[in-house]
PDB file of C-alpha atoms in Angstrom:
ATOM      1  CA  UNK H   1      79.553 153.646 182.111  1.00  0.00           C
ATOM      2  CA  UNK H   2      76.414 152.276 184.206  1.00  0.00           C
ATOM      3  CA  UNK H   3      76.072 149.113 185.992  1.00  0.00           C
ATOM      4  CA  UNK H   4      73.445 147.999 183.684  1.00  0.00           C
ATOM      5  CA  UNK H   5      72.421 144.192 182.517  1.00  0.00           C
ATOM      6  CA  UNK H   6      73.950 144.514 179.353  1.00  0.00           C
ATOM      7  CA  UNK H   7      77.474 146.097 179.668  1.00  0.00           C
ATOM      8  CA  UNK H   8      79.376 144.973 176.829  1.00  0.00           C
ATOM      9  CA  UNK H   9      78.079 144.152 173.267  1.00  0.00           C
ATOM     10  CA  UNK H  10      79.682 142.747 170.291  1.00  0.00           C
ATOM     11  CA  UNK H  11      81.139 146.284 168.723  1.00  0.00           C
ATOM     12  CA  UNK H  12      80.443 144.563 165.349  1.00  0.00           C
ATOM     13  CA  UNK H  13      77.281 142.612 165.105  1.00  0.00           C
ATOM     14  CA  UNK H  14      77.140 142.925 161.294  1.00  0.00           C
ATOM     15  CA  UNK H  15      79.782 142.234 159.079  1.00  0.00           C
ATOM     16  CA  UNK H  16      82.628 144.959 158.858  1.00  0.00           C
ATOM     17  CA  UNK H  17      84.207 145.648 155.549  1.00  0.00           C
ATOM     18  CA  UNK H  18      86.131 148.047 156.524  1.00  0.00           C
ATOM     19  CA  UNK H  19      89.665 148.439 157.180  1.00  0.00           C
ATOM     20  CA  UNK H  20      90.581 147.886 154.189  1.00  0.00           C
ATOM     21  CA  UNK H  21      92.283 148.716 150.467  1.00  0.00           C
ATOM     22  CA  UNK H  22      95.716 149.982 149.786  1.00  0.00           C
ATOM     23  CA  UNK H  23      95.569 153.863 148.441  1.00  0.00           C
ATOM     24  CA  UNK H  24      93.926 154.013 145.253  1.00  0.00           C
ATOM     25  CA  UNK H  25      96.680 155.833 143.583  1.00  0.00           C
ATOM     26  CA  UNK H  26      99.072 153.142 144.681  1.00  0.00           C
ATOM     27  CA  UNK H  27      97.834 150.243 141.961  1.00  0.00           C
ATOM     28  CA  UNK H  28      94.546 149.242 140.221  1.00  0.00           C
ATOM     29  CA  UNK H  29      91.669 148.030 143.011  1.00  0.00           C
ATOM     30  CA  UNK H  30      91.089 144.202 142.003  1.00  0.00           C
ATOM     31  CA  UNK H  31      87.901 143.439 141.913  1.00  0.00           C
ATOM     32  CA  UNK H  32      87.668 142.371 145.514  1.00  0.00           C
ATOM     33  CA  UNK H  33      89.773 144.983 147.256  1.00  0.00           C
ATOM     34  CA  UNK H  34      86.940 147.539 145.061  1.00  0.00           C
ATOM     35  CA  UNK H  35      83.558 145.701 146.367  1.00  0.00           C
ATOM     36  CA  UNK H  36      85.017 146.560 149.861  1.00  0.00           C
ATOM     37  CA  UNK H  37      85.667 150.032 148.914  1.00  0.00           C
ATOM     38  CA  UNK H  38      83.054 150.643 147.084  1.00  0.00           C
ATOM     39  CA  UNK H  39      80.624 149.362 149.773  1.00  0.00           C
ATOM     40  CA  UNK H  40      82.243 151.648 152.299  1.00  0.00           C
ATOM     41  CA  UNK H  41      81.695 154.470 149.823  1.00  0.00           C
ATOM     42  CA  UNK H  42      78.037 153.921 149.102  1.00  0.00           C
ATOM     43  CA  UNK H  43      77.350 153.578 152.748  1.00  0.00           C
ATOM     44  CA  UNK H  44      77.777 157.784 152.731  1.00  0.00           C
ATOM     45  CA  UNK H  45      76.469 157.968 149.370  1.00  0.00           C
ATOM     46  CA  UNK H  46      73.219 159.391 151.168  1.00  0.00           C
ATOM     47  CA  UNK H  47      73.850 163.321 152.889  1.00  0.00           C
ATOM     48  CA  UNK H  48      71.579 162.171 155.924  1.00  0.00           C
ATOM     49  CA  UNK H  49      74.590 159.059 156.524  1.00  0.00           C
ATOM     50  CA  UNK H  50      76.930 161.968 155.880  1.00  0.00           C
ATOM     51  CA  UNK H  51      75.433 164.206 158.481  1.00  0.00           C
ATOM     52  CA  UNK H  52      75.053 161.367 161.474  1.00  0.00           C
ATOM     53  CA  UNK H  53      78.004 159.640 160.362  1.00  0.00           C
ATOM     54  CA  UNK H  54      79.686 163.796 160.793  1.00  0.00           C
ATOM     55  CA  UNK H  55      77.362 163.708 164.049  1.00  0.00           C
ATOM     56  CA  UNK H  56      79.106 160.497 165.295  1.00  0.00           C
ATOM     57  CA  UNK H  57      82.711 161.293 164.453  1.00  0.00           C
ATOM     58  CA  UNK H  58      82.312 164.874 165.889  1.00  0.00           C
ATOM     59  CA  UNK H  59      81.004 164.029 168.908  1.00  0.00           C
ATOM     60  CA  UNK H  60      83.104 163.994 172.423  1.00  0.00           C
ATOM     61  CA  UNK H  61      85.142 160.436 171.737  1.00  0.00           C
ATOM     62  CA  UNK H  62      83.809 159.608 168.578  1.00  0.00           C
ATOM     63  CA  UNK H  63      80.516 158.529 170.011  1.00  0.00           C
ATOM     64  CA  UNK H  64      77.270 159.302 170.465  1.00  0.00           C
ATOM     65  CA  UNK H  65      73.994 158.596 171.795  1.00  0.00           C
ATOM     66  CA  UNK H  66      71.014 158.609 168.921  1.00  0.00           C
ATOM     67  CA  UNK H  67      69.213 161.235 171.039  1.00  0.00           C
ATOM     68  CA  UNK H  68      72.421 163.425 170.512  1.00  0.00           C
ATOM     69  CA  UNK H  69      72.657 163.188 166.387  1.00  0.00           C
ATOM     70  CA  UNK H  70      68.383 162.825 165.782  1.00  0.00           C
ATOM     71  CA  UNK H  71      68.405 166.720 164.318  1.00  0.00           C
ATOM     72  CA  UNK H  72      69.291 165.899 160.235  1.00  0.00           C
ATOM     73  CA  UNK H  73      66.017 166.540 159.445  1.00  0.00           C
ATOM     74  CA  UNK H  74      64.027 163.103 159.399  1.00  0.00           C
ATOM     75  CA  UNK H  75      61.852 161.017 161.439  1.00  0.00           C
ATOM     76  CA  UNK H  76      63.280 158.899 163.769  1.00  0.00           C
ATOM     77  CA  UNK H  77      62.834 155.312 162.366  1.00  0.00           C
ATOM     78  CA  UNK H  78      64.633 156.954 158.932  1.00  0.00           C
ATOM     79  CA  UNK H  79      67.430 157.685 161.034  1.00  0.00           C
ATOM     80  CA  UNK H  80      67.169 153.857 162.806  1.00  0.00           C
ATOM     81  CA  UNK H  81      67.759 153.027 159.076  1.00  0.00           C
ATOM     82  CA  UNK H  82      70.568 155.302 157.717  1.00  0.00           C
ATOM     83  CA  UNK H  83      72.733 153.851 161.324  1.00  0.00           C
ATOM     84  CA  UNK H  84      71.729 150.275 160.521  1.00  0.00           C
ATOM     85  CA  UNK H  85      73.086 151.266 156.793  1.00  0.00           C
ATOM     86  CA  UNK H  86      76.072 152.729 158.404  1.00  0.00           C
ATOM     87  CA  UNK H  87      76.946 149.746 161.033  1.00  0.00           C
ATOM     88  CA  UNK H  88      76.691 147.500 158.088  1.00  0.00           C
ATOM     89  CA  UNK H  89      79.338 148.545 156.440  1.00  0.00           C
ATOM     90  CA  UNK H  90      81.362 148.524 159.131  1.00  0.00           C
ATOM     91  CA  UNK H  91      81.341 152.689 159.113  1.00  0.00           C
ATOM     92  CA  UNK H  92      79.985 152.611 163.378  1.00  0.00           C
ATOM     93  CA  UNK H  93      79.612 150.554 165.674  1.00  0.00           C
ATOM     94  CA  UNK H  94      76.830 150.504 168.764  1.00  0.00           C
ATOM     95  CA  UNK H  95      76.508 149.494 171.954  1.00  0.00           C
ATOM     96  CA  UNK H  96      73.541 149.195 174.091  1.00  0.00           C
ATOM     97  CA  UNK H  97      74.342 150.792 177.731  1.00  0.00           C
ATOM     98  CA  UNK H  98      70.825 151.096 179.612  1.00  0.00           C
ATOM     99  CA  UNK H  99      67.759 152.416 177.454  1.00  0.00           C
ATOM    100  CA  UNK H 100      69.999 153.567 175.675  1.00  0.00           C
ATOM    101  CA  UNK H 101      72.069 152.775 172.008  1.00  0.00           C
ATOM    102  CA  UNK H 102      75.367 154.307 171.625  1.00  0.00           C
ATOM    103  CA  UNK H 103      77.084 154.582 168.457  1.00  0.00           C
ATOM    104  CA  UNK H 104      80.435 154.873 167.358  1.00  0.00           C
ATOM    105  CA  UNK H 105      83.112 155.675 164.065  1.00  0.00           C
ATOM    106  CA  UNK H 106      86.213 153.388 165.066  1.00  0.00           C
ATOM    107  CA  UNK H 107      89.140 155.182 164.845  1.00  0.00           C
ATOM    108  CA  UNK H 108      90.458 152.332 162.640  1.00  0.00           C
ATOM    109  CA  UNK H 109      87.465 152.784 160.684  1.00  0.00           C
ATOM    110  CA  UNK H 110      89.184 156.384 159.544  1.00  0.00           C
ATOM    111  CA  UNK H 111      92.235 155.456 159.740  1.00  0.00           C
ATOM    112  CA  UNK H 112      91.248 153.080 156.810  1.00  0.00           C
ATOM    113  CA  UNK H 113      89.782 155.055 154.642  1.00  0.00           C
ATOM    114  CA  UNK H 114      92.614 158.194 155.264  1.00  0.00           C
ATOM    115  CA  UNK H 115      94.795 155.272 153.909  1.00  0.00           C
ATOM    116  CA  UNK H 116      92.525 154.870 150.968  1.00  0.00           C
ATOM    117  CA  UNK H 117      92.904 158.491 150.040  1.00  0.00           C
ATOM    118  CA  UNK H 118      96.033 158.830 150.680  1.00  0.00           C
ATOM    119  CA  UNK H 119      98.012 160.864 148.152  1.00  0.00           C
ATOM    120  CA  UNK H 120     100.626 159.499 146.501  1.00  0.00           C
ATOM    121  CA  UNK H 121     103.726 161.303 148.500  1.00  0.00           C
ATOM    122  CA  UNK H 122     102.015 160.389 151.833  1.00  0.00           C
ATOM    123  CA  UNK H 123     101.370 156.592 151.099  1.00  0.00           C
TER     124      UNK H 123
ATOM    125  CA  UNK G   1     102.368 165.740 124.254  1.00  0.00           C
ATOM    126  CA  UNK G   2     100.935 165.730 120.415  1.00  0.00           C
ATOM    127  CA  UNK G   3     100.334 169.117 118.728  1.00  0.00           C
ATOM    128  CA  UNK G   4      96.478 168.532 118.218  1.00  0.00           C
ATOM    129  CA  UNK G   5      94.197 171.035 116.988  1.00  0.00           C
ATOM    130  CA  UNK G   6      92.649 170.379 120.319  1.00  0.00           C
ATOM    131  CA  UNK G   7      94.925 171.406 122.832  1.00  0.00           C
ATOM    132  CA  UNK G   8      93.747 171.839 125.917  1.00  0.00           C
ATOM    133  CA  UNK G   9      89.764 171.543 126.683  1.00  0.00           C
ATOM    134  CA  UNK G  10      88.248 173.162 129.787  1.00  0.00           C
ATOM    135  CA  UNK G  11      88.865 170.910 132.124  1.00  0.00           C
ATOM    136  CA  UNK G  12      85.806 170.718 133.741  1.00  0.00           C
ATOM    137  CA  UNK G  13      83.150 170.158 131.966  1.00  0.00           C
ATOM    138  CA  UNK G  14      80.530 169.131 133.965  1.00  0.00           C
ATOM    139  CA  UNK G  15      79.853 170.898 137.691  1.00  0.00           C
ATOM    140  CA  UNK G  16      82.081 169.431 140.023  1.00  0.00           C
ATOM    141  CA  UNK G  17      81.815 169.455 143.770  1.00  0.00           C
ATOM    142  CA  UNK G  18      85.064 167.970 145.183  1.00  0.00           C
ATOM    143  CA  UNK G  19      87.171 169.547 146.610  1.00  0.00           C
ATOM    144  CA  UNK G  20      84.462 170.641 149.578  1.00  0.00           C
ATOM    145  CA  UNK G  21      83.855 170.329 153.460  1.00  0.00           C
ATOM    146  CA  UNK G  22      86.308 170.296 156.727  1.00  0.00           C
ATOM    147  CA  UNK G  23      87.106 167.261 158.225  1.00  0.00           C
ATOM    148  CA  UNK G  24      84.184 164.860 159.021  1.00  0.00           C
ATOM    149  CA  UNK G  25      85.288 164.382 162.524  1.00  0.00           C
ATOM    150  CA  UNK G  26      85.111 168.865 162.846  1.00  0.00           C
ATOM    151  CA  UNK G  27      81.601 169.090 163.633  1.00  0.00           C
ATOM    152  CA  UNK G  28      78.083 167.720 162.524  1.00  0.00           C
ATOM    153  CA  UNK G  29      78.155 168.674 158.580  1.00  0.00           C
ATOM    154  CA  UNK G  30      75.630 171.069 157.257  1.00  0.00           C
ATOM    155  CA  UNK G  31      73.001 169.626 155.178  1.00  0.00           C
ATOM    156  CA  UNK G  32      74.646 171.628 152.094  1.00  0.00           C
ATOM    157  CA  UNK G  33      78.004 170.342 152.831  1.00  0.00           C
ATOM    158  CA  UNK G  34      76.658 166.916 153.579  1.00  0.00           C
ATOM    159  CA  UNK G  35      74.706 166.745 149.758  1.00  0.00           C
ATOM    160  CA  UNK G  36      78.153 167.914 148.178  1.00  0.00           C
ATOM    161  CA  UNK G  37      80.001 164.937 150.335  1.00  0.00           C
ATOM    162  CA  UNK G  38      77.846 162.705 149.568  1.00  0.00           C
ATOM    163  CA  UNK G  39      77.623 163.354 145.566  1.00  0.00           C
ATOM    164  CA  UNK G  40      81.160 162.268 145.424  1.00  0.00           C
ATOM    165  CA  UNK G  41      80.812 158.711 147.959  1.00  0.00           C
ATOM    166  CA  UNK G  42      78.480 157.995 145.691  1.00  0.00           C
ATOM    167  CA  UNK G  43      80.395 158.678 143.000  1.00  0.00           C
ATOM    168  CA  UNK G  44      83.118 156.138 144.265  1.00  0.00           C
ATOM    169  CA  UNK G  45      79.746 153.136 145.781  1.00  0.00           C
ATOM    170  CA  UNK G  46      80.106 151.760 142.430  1.00  0.00           C
ATOM    171  CA  UNK G  47      82.908 148.545 142.328  1.00  0.00           C
ATOM    172  CA  UNK G  48      83.586 149.196 138.500  1.00  0.00           C
ATOM    173  CA  UNK G  49      83.782 153.562 139.170  1.00  0.00           C
ATOM    174  CA  UNK G  50      86.273 152.189 141.974  1.00  0.00           C
ATOM    175  CA  UNK G  51      88.510 150.371 139.461  1.00  0.00           C
ATOM    176  CA  UNK G  52      88.308 153.174 137.291  1.00  0.00           C
ATOM    177  CA  UNK G  53      89.495 155.850 140.115  1.00  0.00           C
ATOM    178  CA  UNK G  54      91.893 153.642 141.487  1.00  0.00           C
ATOM    179  CA  UNK G  55      92.974 152.398 137.985  1.00  0.00           C
ATOM    180  CA  UNK G  56      93.796 156.057 136.662  1.00  0.00           C
ATOM    181  CA  UNK G  57      94.724 157.337 139.873  1.00  0.00           C
ATOM    182  CA  UNK G  58      97.556 154.894 139.915  1.00  0.00           C
ATOM    183  CA  UNK G  59      99.134 155.798 135.819  1.00  0.00           C
ATOM    184  CA  UNK G  60     101.503 157.839 135.449  1.00  0.00           C
ATOM    185  CA  UNK G  61     100.824 161.588 136.462  1.00  0.00           C
ATOM    186  CA  UNK G  62      97.165 160.931 137.670  1.00  0.00           C
ATOM    187  CA  UNK G  63      96.467 160.310 133.789  1.00  0.00           C
ATOM    188  CA  UNK G  64      94.916 157.814 131.638  1.00  0.00           C
ATOM    189  CA  UNK G  65      93.667 157.162 128.296  1.00  0.00           C
ATOM    190  CA  UNK G  66      90.589 154.752 128.292  1.00  0.00           C
ATOM    191  CA  UNK G  67      92.349 152.402 126.389  1.00  0.00           C
ATOM    192  CA  UNK G  68      94.364 152.246 129.407  1.00  0.00           C
ATOM    193  CA  UNK G  69      91.754 151.486 132.112  1.00  0.00           C
ATOM    194  CA  UNK G  70      89.372 148.992 130.106  1.00  0.00           C
ATOM    195  CA  UNK G  71      90.324 145.988 131.630  1.00  0.00           C
ATOM    196  CA  UNK G  72      87.859 145.843 134.542  1.00  0.00           C
ATOM    197  CA  UNK G  73      85.129 143.016 133.110  1.00  0.00           C
ATOM    198  CA  UNK G  74      82.807 145.428 132.110  1.00  0.00           C
ATOM    199  CA  UNK G  75      82.258 146.162 128.059  1.00  0.00           C
ATOM    200  CA  UNK G  76      83.098 149.717 126.223  1.00  0.00           C
ATOM    201  CA  UNK G  77      80.234 151.337 126.927  1.00  0.00           C
ATOM    202  CA  UNK G  78      79.732 150.163 130.458  1.00  0.00           C
ATOM    203  CA  UNK G  79      82.964 152.197 131.001  1.00  0.00           C
ATOM    204  CA  UNK G  80      81.656 155.136 128.672  1.00  0.00           C
ATOM    205  CA  UNK G  81      79.289 154.903 131.503  1.00  0.00           C
ATOM    206  CA  UNK G  82      80.992 154.961 134.889  1.00  0.00           C
ATOM    207  CA  UNK G  83      83.824 157.356 134.021  1.00  0.00           C
ATOM    208  CA  UNK G  84      81.025 159.924 133.484  1.00  0.00           C
ATOM    209  CA  UNK G  85      79.651 159.942 136.556  1.00  0.00           C
ATOM    210  CA  UNK G  86      83.127 160.206 138.070  1.00  0.00           C
ATOM    211  CA  UNK G  87      83.291 163.177 136.144  1.00  0.00           C
ATOM    212  CA  UNK G  88      80.395 164.479 137.310  1.00  0.00           C
ATOM    213  CA  UNK G  89      80.814 163.991 140.496  1.00  0.00           C
ATOM    214  CA  UNK G  90      84.179 166.046 139.961  1.00  0.00           C
ATOM    215  CA  UNK G  91      86.143 163.371 140.260  1.00  0.00           C
ATOM    216  CA  UNK G  92      87.950 163.580 137.049  1.00  0.00           C
ATOM    217  CA  UNK G  93      88.789 165.328 134.233  1.00  0.00           C
ATOM    218  CA  UNK G  94      88.735 164.801 130.902  1.00  0.00           C
ATOM    219  CA  UNK G  95      91.076 165.771 128.009  1.00  0.00           C
ATOM    220  CA  UNK G  96      90.479 165.004 124.025  1.00  0.00           C
ATOM    221  CA  UNK G  97      93.830 164.920 122.853  1.00  0.00           C
ATOM    222  CA  UNK G  98      93.772 163.752 119.135  1.00  0.00           C
ATOM    223  CA  UNK G  99      92.090 160.720 118.735  1.00  0.00           C
ATOM    224  CA  UNK G 100      91.725 159.666 122.496  1.00  0.00           C
ATOM    225  CA  UNK G 101      90.434 161.153 125.125  1.00  0.00           C
ATOM    226  CA  UNK G 102      92.441 161.069 128.332  1.00  0.00           C
ATOM    227  CA  UNK G 103      90.842 161.031 132.106  1.00  0.00           C
ATOM    228  CA  UNK G 104      93.076 162.202 135.044  1.00  0.00           C
ATOM    229  CA  UNK G 105      92.556 162.943 138.619  1.00  0.00           C
ATOM    230  CA  UNK G 106      93.273 166.101 140.003  1.00  0.00           C
ATOM    231  CA  UNK G 107      95.928 165.856 143.355  1.00  0.00           C
ATOM    232  CA  UNK G 108      92.816 168.815 144.606  1.00  0.00           C
ATOM    233  CA  UNK G 109      90.609 166.235 144.833  1.00  0.00           C
ATOM    234  CA  UNK G 110      92.776 163.541 146.434  1.00  0.00           C
ATOM    235  CA  UNK G 111      93.451 166.524 149.071  1.00  0.00           C
ATOM    236  CA  UNK G 112      90.143 167.693 149.417  1.00  0.00           C
ATOM    237  CA  UNK G 113      88.708 164.047 149.626  1.00  0.00           C
ATOM    238  CA  UNK G 114      92.111 163.568 152.240  1.00  0.00           C
ATOM    239  CA  UNK G 115      90.863 166.656 154.438  1.00  0.00           C
ATOM    240  CA  UNK G 116      87.364 164.497 155.147  1.00  0.00           C
ATOM    241  CA  UNK G 117      88.897 161.849 156.303  1.00  0.00           C
ATOM    242  CA  UNK G 118      91.561 163.597 158.249  1.00  0.00           C
ATOM    243  CA  UNK G 119      91.699 161.738 161.592  1.00  0.00           C
ATOM    244  CA  UNK G 120      91.218 164.560 164.278  1.00  0.00           C
ATOM    245  CA  UNK G 121      94.659 164.752 165.018  1.00  0.00           C
ATOM    246  CA  UNK G 122      96.119 165.634 161.449  1.00  0.00           C
ATOM    247  CA  UNK G 123      92.969 167.626 160.995  1.00  0.00           C
TER     248      UNK G 123
END
């Protein structure tokens, strides 16, 4: 890690919504739980965001520079817009290191999503 | 199960989109995989649909009559609209038995969603 003037920014700059909620199969969700889960699902309800999310999640250490993940067939401003949406939904965190911003999928987020989807037997 | 004139309708009347795709953490999704996954996520990107889906998924045998799941704070036509969206995304199937339509979450759909979200270690 380079020794830049900005070393560790707060990981969640926007209000995070994940983790949340019991498994979808456990009991009917309350209105509040549904709001939270829907916000997370909605963030992934766009093909470009799914591609960005999978590109970051599958990158080394679940972390990628924006320079690593721009190959999704849309312009750089559009990439930035979608990354912002994913951050707002709490699915990504970001950290500036020198020139670049690095995006990361927190394991806790994947764990929370996995819990949400868990089959009854695994719940 | 009552012996009505309509016993088993085709389970998927609309083109299903799930199951699909490797884990999000495995490799960057292709455009086609991202389209499929995004359609599934988008279907759950609405609080009312999350509530309906969890009400059905958590109901006995993962199946519920529309009469069982209408307590989500919206009108019956709105419930029907959202159930249709969930069916179109392949997340629910439906079957008419006599007067009532029964909605069901197929275990294969939950399994596919679980695979999508799987953590690297569990993939």
